[in-house]
């Protein structure tokens, strides 16, 4: 099983980035994104049910970030708009074989490497 994240970079405040995560090796029931800001614990950002598209977001990104997936190429996306300096973090994609509604790290079995997002003010 492999999750390969990409798309991070440097962007000015107010700008946009789209992160991608390509999954291979098996199917998943839930996929999501977490992030770790400098000096902080890793935190939940967004999650969705792979089949039905049910989506959940942490409050600080609601209305700005959108999680989606493309079944044809097993790719998960995180579209990030109106970025703020406080969104600066390493972003990780995660997947679960039997996800229902959890948004904590133990709810996800598989993790990709991080991709760094830096938002300048």
PDB file of N, CA, C and O in Angstrom, residues 6-12 16-19 80 83 87-89 91 115-120:
ATOM      1  N   UNK A   6       1.659  15.124  -3.160  1.00  0.00           N
ATOM      2  CA  UNK A   6       2.407  16.135  -3.885  1.00  0.00           C
ATOM      3  C   UNK A   6       1.585  17.413  -3.970  1.00  0.00           C
ATOM      4  O   UNK A   6       0.409  17.427  -3.595  1.00  0.00           O
ATOM      5  N   UNK A   7       2.217  18.470  -4.464  1.00  0.00           N
ATOM      6  CA  UNK A   7       1.487  19.708  -4.701  1.00  0.00           C
ATOM      7  C   UNK A   7       1.801  20.840  -3.750  1.00  0.00           C
ATOM      8  O   UNK A   7       1.292  21.953  -3.927  1.00  0.00           O
ATOM      9  N   UNK A   8       2.593  20.582  -2.722  1.00  0.00           N
ATOM     10  CA  UNK A   8       2.923  21.648  -1.793  1.00  0.00           C
ATOM     11  C   UNK A   8       3.823  22.688  -2.436  1.00  0.00           C
ATOM     12  O   UNK A   8       4.334  22.504  -3.536  1.00  0.00           O
ATOM     13  N   UNK A   9       4.000  23.808  -1.738  1.00  0.00           N
ATOM     14  CA  UNK A   9       4.842  24.862  -2.253  1.00  0.00           C
ATOM     15  C   UNK A   9       4.677  26.137  -1.468  1.00  0.00           C
ATOM     16  O   UNK A   9       4.074  26.143  -0.392  1.00  0.00           O
ATOM     17  N   UNK A  10       5.231  27.198  -2.025  1.00  0.00           N
ATOM     18  CA  UNK A  10       5.163  28.518  -1.396  1.00  0.00           C
ATOM     19  C   UNK A  10       4.114  29.353  -2.123  1.00  0.00           C
ATOM     20  O   UNK A  10       4.116  29.442  -3.351  1.00  0.00           O
ATOM     21  N   UNK A  11       3.224  29.968  -1.347  1.00  0.00           N
ATOM     22  CA  UNK A  11       2.163  30.777  -1.929  1.00  0.00           C
ATOM     23  C   UNK A  11       1.921  31.984  -1.031  1.00  0.00           C
ATOM     24  O   UNK A  11       2.131  31.909   0.188  1.00  0.00           O
ATOM     25  N   UNK A  12       1.488  33.062  -1.615  1.00  0.00           N
ATOM     26  CA  UNK A  12       1.166  34.248  -0.820  1.00  0.00           C
ATOM     27  C   UNK A  12      -0.203  34.102  -0.174  1.00  0.00           C
ATOM     28  O   UNK A  12      -1.069  33.369  -0.682  1.00  0.00           O
ATOM     29  N   UNK A  16      -3.990  30.134  -3.733  1.00  0.00           N
ATOM     30  CA  UNK A  16      -4.549  28.782  -3.755  1.00  0.00           C
ATOM     31  C   UNK A  16      -3.479  27.753  -4.089  1.00  0.00           C
ATOM     32  O   UNK A  16      -2.502  28.055  -4.775  1.00  0.00           O
ATOM     33  N   UNK A  17      -3.692  26.558  -3.610  1.00  0.00           N
ATOM     34  CA  UNK A  17      -2.879  25.400  -3.956  1.00  0.00           C
ATOM     35  C   UNK A  17      -3.796  24.185  -4.000  1.00  0.00           C
ATOM     36  O   UNK A  17      -4.810  24.134  -3.297  1.00  0.00           O
ATOM     37  N   UNK A  18      -3.425  23.203  -4.799  1.00  0.00           N
ATOM     38  CA  UNK A  18      -4.140  21.935  -4.787  1.00  0.00           C
ATOM     39  C   UNK A  18      -3.152  20.815  -4.499  1.00  0.00           C
ATOM     40  O   UNK A  18      -2.187  20.623  -5.238  1.00  0.00           O
ATOM     41  N   UNK A  19      -3.415  20.108  -3.423  1.00  0.00           N
ATOM     42  CA  UNK A  19      -2.608  18.948  -3.070  1.00  0.00           C
ATOM     43  C   UNK A  19      -3.219  17.692  -3.685  1.00  0.00           C
ATOM     44  O   UNK A  19      -4.436  17.579  -3.805  1.00  0.00           O
ATOM     45  N   UNK A  80      -7.149  24.092  -1.799  1.00  0.00           N
ATOM     46  CA  UNK A  80      -7.008  25.060  -0.710  1.00  0.00           C
ATOM     47  C   UNK A  80      -7.053  26.466  -1.293  1.00  0.00           C
ATOM     48  O   UNK A  80      -6.175  26.845  -2.077  1.00  0.00           O
ATOM     49  N   UNK A  83      -5.777  31.020   1.190  1.00  0.00           N
ATOM     50  CA  UNK A  83      -4.803  30.527   2.156  1.00  0.00           C
ATOM     51  C   UNK A  83      -4.335  31.634   3.095  1.00  0.00           C
ATOM     52  O   UNK A  83      -4.212  32.803   2.699  1.00  0.00           O
ATOM     53  N   UNK A  87      -2.077  28.531   7.806  1.00  0.00           N
ATOM     54  CA  UNK A  87      -2.215  27.248   7.110  1.00  0.00           C
ATOM     55  C   UNK A  87      -0.851  26.614   6.802  1.00  0.00           C
ATOM     56  O   UNK A  87      -0.791  25.486   6.312  1.00  0.00           O
ATOM     57  N   UNK A  88       0.215  27.338   7.073  1.00  0.00           N
ATOM     58  CA  UNK A  88       1.552  26.807   6.842  1.00  0.00           C
ATOM     59  C   UNK A  88       1.770  25.554   7.667  1.00  0.00           C
ATOM     60  O   UNK A  88       1.596  25.558   8.887  1.00  0.00           O
ATOM     61  N   UNK A  89       2.132  24.468   6.992  1.00  0.00           N
ATOM     62  CA  UNK A  89       2.277  23.170   7.668  1.00  0.00           C
ATOM     63  C   UNK A  89       2.760  22.137   6.663  1.00  0.00           C
ATOM     64  O   UNK A  89       2.742  22.369   5.454  1.00  0.00           O
ATOM     65  N   UNK A  91       1.552  18.832   5.134  1.00  0.00           N
ATOM     66  CA  UNK A  91       0.260  18.186   4.940  1.00  0.00           C
ATOM     67  C   UNK A  91       0.458  16.713   4.597  1.00  0.00           C
ATOM     68  O   UNK A  91       1.288  16.375   3.740  1.00  0.00           O
ATOM     69  N   UNK A 115       3.817  16.787   2.486  1.00  0.00           N
ATOM     70  CA  UNK A 115       4.184  17.782   1.488  1.00  0.00           C
ATOM     71  C   UNK A 115       4.044  19.156   2.142  1.00  0.00           C
ATOM     72  O   UNK A 115       3.027  19.446   2.773  1.00  0.00           O
ATOM     73  N   UNK A 116       5.075  19.979   2.006  1.00  0.00           N
ATOM     74  CA  UNK A 116       5.128  21.235   2.740  1.00  0.00           C
ATOM     75  C   UNK A 116       4.375  22.342   2.015  1.00  0.00           C
ATOM     76  O   UNK A 116       4.604  22.593   0.825  1.00  0.00           O
ATOM     77  N   UNK A 117       3.514  23.014   2.770  1.00  0.00           N
ATOM     78  CA  UNK A 117       2.801  24.188   2.279  1.00  0.00           C
ATOM     79  C   UNK A 117       3.249  25.380   3.121  1.00  0.00           C
ATOM     80  O   UNK A 117       3.142  25.347   4.343  1.00  0.00           O
ATOM     81  N   UNK A 118       3.752  26.413   2.459  1.00  0.00           N
ATOM     82  CA  UNK A 118       4.188  27.621   3.146  1.00  0.00           C
ATOM     83  C   UNK A 118       3.399  28.800   2.593  1.00  0.00           C
ATOM     84  O   UNK A 118       3.408  29.037   1.380  1.00  0.00           O
ATOM     85  N   UNK A 119       2.720  29.509   3.476  1.00  0.00           N
ATOM     86  CA  UNK A 119       1.920  30.661   3.079  1.00  0.00           C
ATOM     87  C   UNK A 119       2.572  31.915   3.650  1.00  0.00           C
ATOM     88  O   UNK A 119       2.681  32.069   4.863  1.00  0.00           O
ATOM     89  N   UNK A 120       2.997  32.790   2.778  1.00  0.00           N
ATOM     90  CA  UNK A 120       3.663  34.020   3.209  1.00  0.00           C
ATOM     91  C   UNK A 120       2.649  35.149   3.369  1.00  0.00           C
ATOM     92  O   UNK A 120       1.644  35.207   2.652  1.00  0.00           O
TER      93      UNK A 120
END
